[in-house]
mmCIF file of C-alpha atoms in Angstrom:
data_model
loop_
_atom_site.group_PDB
_atom_site.id
_atom_site.type_symbol
_atom_site.label_atom_id
_atom_site.label_comp_id
_atom_site.label_asym_id
_atom_site.label_seq_id
_atom_site.Cartn_x
_atom_site.Cartn_y
_atom_site.Cartn_z
ATOM 1 C CA MET A 1 -83.242 42.476 78.716
ATOM 2 C CA ILE A 2 -84.642 41.539 74.999
ATOM 3 C CA SER A 3 -86.266 45.057 75.224
ATOM 4 C CA LEU A 4 -83.572 46.997 75.912
ATOM 5 C CA LEU A 5 -81.635 45.382 72.895
ATOM 6 C CA ILE A 6 -84.308 45.818 70.944
ATOM 7 C CA VAL A 7 -84.040 50.071 71.778
ATOM 8 C CA PHE A 8 -80.630 50.108 71.149
ATOM 9 C CA GLY A 9 -80.924 48.489 67.908
ATOM 10 C CA LEU A 10 -83.683 50.877 67.081
ATOM 11 C CA ILE A 11 -81.305 53.860 68.414
ATOM 12 C CA ALA A 12 -78.374 52.468 66.362
ATOM 13 C CA ALA A 13 -80.198 52.049 63.248
ATOM 14 C CA VAL A 14 -81.330 55.740 63.643
ATOM 15 C CA ILE A 15 -78.000 56.861 64.027
ATOM 16 C CA LEU A 16 -76.894 54.835 61.081
ATOM 17 C CA TYR A 17 -79.715 56.403 58.481
ATOM 18 C CA VAL A 18 -78.775 59.878 59.634
ATOM 19 C CA ILE A 19 -74.933 59.206 59.140
ATOM 20 C CA VAL A 20 -76.122 57.698 55.816
ATOM 21 C CA THR A 21 -78.251 60.337 54.886
ATOM 22 C CA TYR A 22 -76.006 62.883 55.894
ATOM 23 C CA ASN A 23 -73.433 61.851 54.194
ATOM 24 C CA GLY A 24 -75.961 61.327 51.035
ATOM 25 C CA PHE A 25 -76.274 65.173 50.900
ATOM 26 C CA VAL A 26 -72.525 66.113 51.299
ATOM 27 C CA THR A 27 -71.995 64.100 48.238
ATOM 28 C CA LEU A 28 -74.628 65.773 46.641
ATOM 29 C CA ARG A 29 -73.525 69.113 47.426
ATOM 30 C CA GLU A 30 -70.359 68.444 45.966
ATOM 31 C CA LYS A 31 -71.405 66.992 43.027
ATOM 32 C CA THR A 32 -73.649 70.246 42.540
ATOM 33 C CA ASN A 33 -70.395 72.325 42.749
ATOM 34 C CA GLU A 34 -68.517 70.307 40.415
ATOM 35 C CA ALA A 35 -71.297 70.542 37.499
ATOM 36 C CA TRP A 36 -71.509 74.260 38.601
ATOM 37 C CA SER A 37 -67.610 74.523 38.041
ATOM 38 C CA GLY A 38 -68.024 72.603 34.741
ATOM 39 C CA ILE A 39 -70.291 75.318 33.462
ATOM 40 C CA GLU A 40 -67.799 78.182 34.528
ATOM 41 C CA VAL A 41 -65.039 76.278 32.765
ATOM 42 C CA GLN A 42 -67.258 76.375 29.528
ATOM 43 C CA MET A 43 -68.731 79.959 29.983
ATOM 44 C CA LYS A 44 -64.583 81.251 30.269
ATOM 45 C CA LEU A 45 -63.700 79.279 26.776
ATOM 46 C CA ARG A 46 -66.483 81.682 25.849
ATOM 47 C CA TYR A 47 -65.478 84.454 27.296
ATOM 48 C CA ASN A 48 -62.079 84.062 26.030
ATOM 49 C CA LEU A 49 -62.709 83.277 21.664
ATOM 50 C CA ILE A 50 -65.402 86.497 21.916
ATOM 51 C CA PRO A 51 -62.400 88.638 21.640
ATOM 52 C CA ASN A 52 -61.134 87.164 18.795
ATOM 53 C CA LEU A 53 -63.891 86.991 17.058
ATOM 54 C CA VAL A 54 -64.897 90.557 17.562
ATOM 55 C CA GLU A 55 -61.297 91.488 16.541
ATOM 56 C CA THR A 56 -61.655 88.941 12.806
ATOM 57 C CA VAL A 57 -64.981 90.862 12.418
ATOM 58 C CA LYS A 58 -63.695 94.191 13.022
ATOM 59 C CA GLY A 59 -61.101 93.825 10.268
ATOM 60 C CA TYR A 60 -63.570 93.603 7.750
ATOM 61 C CA ALA A 61 -66.252 95.803 9.119
ATOM 62 C CA LYS A 62 -65.247 99.002 11.066
ATOM 63 C CA HIS A 63 -67.837 101.266 10.874
ATOM 64 C CA GLU A 64 -70.145 98.503 13.097
ATOM 65 C CA ALA A 65 -68.543 99.890 16.352
ATOM 66 C CA GLY A 66 -71.612 100.274 18.219
ATOM 67 C CA THR A 67 -71.625 96.571 17.948
ATOM 68 C CA PHE A 68 -68.447 95.171 18.808
ATOM 69 C CA GLU A 69 -69.227 97.754 22.261
ATOM 70 C CA ALA A 70 -72.627 95.616 22.739
ATOM 71 C CA VAL A 71 -70.709 92.665 22.445
ATOM 72 C CA THR A 72 -67.587 93.697 24.333
ATOM 73 C CA ARG A 73 -69.754 95.046 27.309
ATOM 74 C CA ALA A 74 -71.957 91.923 27.699
ATOM 75 C CA ARG A 75 -69.315 89.590 27.632
ATOM 76 C CA ASN A 76 -67.017 91.810 30.473
ATOM 77 C CA GLU A 77 -70.918 91.875 32.515
ATOM 78 C CA ALA A 78 -71.014 87.817 32.163
ATOM 79 C CA MET A 79 -67.407 87.819 33.253
ATOM 80 C CA ALA A 80 -67.777 90.113 36.164
ATOM 81 C CA ASN A 81 -71.046 88.268 37.304
ATOM 82 C CA ASP A 82 -70.698 86.060 40.350
ATOM 83 C CA GLY A 83 -74.090 85.971 41.309
ATOM 84 C CA SER A 84 -76.344 82.878 41.516
ATOM 85 C CA PRO A 85 -76.954 80.970 38.641
ATOM 86 C CA ALA A 86 -80.325 82.751 38.624
ATOM 87 C CA GLU A 87 -77.926 85.881 37.436
ATOM 88 C CA GLN A 88 -75.708 84.052 35.415
ATOM 89 C CA ALA A 89 -78.119 82.727 33.318
ATOM 90 C CA GLU A 90 -79.764 86.905 32.719
ATOM 91 C CA ALA A 91 -75.788 87.849 32.103
ATOM 92 C CA GLU A 92 -75.373 84.440 29.785
ATOM 93 C CA ASN A 93 -78.624 85.379 27.627
ATOM 94 C CA MET A 94 -77.334 88.858 27.282
ATOM 95 C CA LEU A 95 -74.512 87.748 25.552
ATOM 96 C CA SER A 96 -76.258 85.294 23.772
ATOM 97 C CA GLY A 97 -78.435 88.151 22.295
ATOM 98 C CA VAL A 98 -75.209 90.313 21.006
ATOM 99 C CA LEU A 99 -73.250 87.386 19.471
ATOM 100 C CA LYS A 100 -76.099 86.948 17.281
ATOM 101 C CA SER A 101 -76.351 90.203 16.444
ATOM 102 C CA LEU A 102 -72.466 90.407 15.215
ATOM 103 C CA PHE A 103 -73.190 86.800 13.265
ATOM 104 C CA ALA A 104 -75.813 88.707 11.849
ATOM 105 C CA LEU A 105 -73.502 91.538 11.106
ATOM 106 C CA ALA A 106 -71.065 88.688 9.605
ATOM 107 C CA GLU A 107 -73.960 87.863 7.392
ATOM 108 C CA ASP A 108 -73.068 91.219 5.270
ATOM 109 C CA TYR A 109 -70.191 90.092 4.180
ATOM 110 C CA PRO A 110 -69.251 87.674 2.192
ATOM 111 C CA GLU A 111 -65.871 87.781 2.237
ATOM 112 C CA LEU A 112 -65.980 87.650 6.191
ATOM 113 C CA LYS A 113 -67.962 84.360 6.010
ATOM 114 C CA ALA A 114 -65.330 82.690 3.633
ATOM 115 C CA ASN A 115 -61.961 84.359 5.920
ATOM 116 C CA GLU A 116 -60.333 80.917 7.384
ATOM 117 C CA ASN A 117 -59.708 82.120 10.830
ATOM 118 C CA PHE A 118 -63.532 83.641 11.499
ATOM 119 C CA GLN A 119 -65.118 80.181 10.706
ATOM 120 C CA SER A 120 -61.918 78.337 12.551
ATOM 121 C CA LEU A 121 -63.923 80.954 15.564
ATOM 122 C CA GLN A 122 -67.100 79.760 14.585
ATOM 123 C CA ASP A 123 -66.917 76.563 15.115
ATOM 124 C CA GLN A 124 -64.592 76.356 18.136
ATOM 125 C CA LEU A 125 -67.515 79.293 19.783
ATOM 126 C CA SER A 126 -70.345 76.268 18.189
ATOM 127 C CA GLU A 127 -68.597 73.389 20.264
ATOM 128 C CA VAL A 128 -68.311 75.308 23.268
ATOM 129 C CA GLU A 129 -71.779 76.547 23.332
ATOM 130 C CA ASP A 130 -72.545 72.816 23.007
ATOM 131 C CA LYS A 131 -70.894 71.956 25.888
ATOM 132 C CA ILE A 132 -72.236 74.505 27.768
ATOM 133 C CA GLN A 133 -75.494 73.199 27.495
ATOM 134 C CA SER A 134 -74.045 69.866 27.816
ATOM 135 C CA ALA A 135 -72.969 70.896 31.085
ATOM 136 C CA ARG A 136 -76.195 73.284 31.972
ATOM 137 C CA ARG A 137 -78.238 69.843 31.647
ATOM 138 C CA TYR A 138 -75.865 67.820 33.671
ATOM 139 C CA TYR A 139 -75.950 70.703 36.709
ATOM 140 C CA ASN A 140 -79.373 71.200 36.913
ATOM 141 C CA GLY A 141 -79.881 67.194 36.985
ATOM 142 C CA MET A 142 -77.404 67.509 40.225
ATOM 143 C CA VAL A 143 -79.956 69.995 41.398
ATOM 144 C CA ARG A 144 -82.955 68.743 40.802
ATOM 145 C CA ASP A 145 -81.490 65.154 42.567
ATOM 146 C CA ASN A 146 -80.235 67.205 46.144
ATOM 147 C CA ASN A 147 -83.751 69.420 45.459
ATOM 148 C CA ILE A 148 -85.941 66.205 45.903
ATOM 149 C CA LYS A 149 -83.896 64.775 48.474
ATOM 150 C CA ILE A 150 -83.775 67.733 50.496
ATOM 151 C CA ASP A 151 -87.804 67.699 50.571
ATOM 152 C CA GLN A 152 -88.480 63.649 50.692
ATOM 153 C CA PHE A 153 -89.265 62.237 53.842
ATOM 154 C CA PRO A 154 -87.767 61.139 56.053
ATOM 155 C CA SER A 155 -84.628 62.794 54.671
ATOM 156 C CA ASN A 156 -86.110 66.448 55.093
ATOM 157 C CA LEU A 157 -85.941 65.934 58.306
ATOM 158 C CA VAL A 158 -81.832 65.067 58.221
ATOM 159 C CA ALA A 159 -81.641 67.734 55.755
ATOM 160 C CA ASN A 160 -83.003 70.557 58.122
ATOM 161 C CA ALA A 161 -81.059 69.550 60.415
ATOM 162 C CA PHE A 162 -78.127 69.785 59.388
ATOM 163 C CA ASN A 163 -79.102 72.702 57.360
ATOM 164 C CA PHE A 164 -78.981 71.619 53.587
ATOM 165 C CA LEU A 165 -79.991 74.144 51.317
ATOM 166 C CA LYS A 166 -81.589 73.723 47.899
ATOM 167 C CA ALA A 167 -79.751 74.424 44.574
ATOM 168 C CA GLU A 168 -81.025 76.941 42.499
ATOM 169 C CA PHE A 169 -81.348 75.916 38.293
ATOM 170 C CA PHE A 170 -79.368 77.844 35.726
ATOM 171 C CA GLU A 171 -82.204 78.649 33.968
ATOM 172 C CA LEU A 172 -82.884 81.197 30.875
ATOM 173 C CA ALA A 173 -85.033 83.162 31.202
ATOM 174 C CA GLU A 174 -88.870 82.414 30.889
ATOM 175 C CA ASP A 175 -89.647 85.849 29.949
ATOM 176 C CA GLU A 176 -87.379 85.614 26.954
ATOM 177 C CA GLU A 177 -88.674 83.583 24.325
ATOM 178 C CA ALA A 178 -85.576 84.937 21.831
ATOM 179 C CA ALA A 179 -82.736 83.826 24.787
ATOM 180 C CA ARG A 180 -84.199 80.117 24.560
ATOM 181 C CA LYS A 181 -83.427 79.657 20.621
ATOM 182 C CA PRO A 182 -79.462 78.621 20.428
ATOM 183 C CA VAL A 183 -77.234 80.961 19.029
ATOM 184 C CA ASP A 184 -76.643 80.033 15.221
ATOM 185 C CA VAL A 185 -72.850 80.108 14.611
ATOM 186 C CA LYS A 186 -73.740 78.070 10.927
ATOM 187 C CA PHE A 187 -73.249 80.707 7.897
ATOM 188 C CA ASP A 188 -73.453 77.682 5.181
#
């Protein structure tokens, strides 16, 4: 009788562990999805600022059409990218690079740097860049927690049984050293 109670107790403990661990995986998955959504919101704000910035600079630098086309093309490619975090990071790296060239172009036009609209857009873009970095850190933290739990024993048994998968980090490309530098939007 006592051995039967011990067996039922062990079975109940295992079932309880599986339920708690499963729910933990669901929570981590949803927090990771929420964190990715935060990155997407900030990137959309960035995408919306770029056309205004380009139009403001265009008014001062009419003969720089190639730069404007590159910025527009990079923005459109980044917006259209619905791929993995790694693919999105690659598109964002390209966009950051062309934005740097746009701001470098603005250096040649002192009257542009003094323009209130340009200054306002520059400040807004800087703020959005900071929020994107913060959202990336939060997302990568959630991915780390999720992936650790998937790898740890005995929770990995539950992860494998219910097909919980590791998430991808949102990282800059390792071979693009310039992409690791933040977009400089200060002209002071």
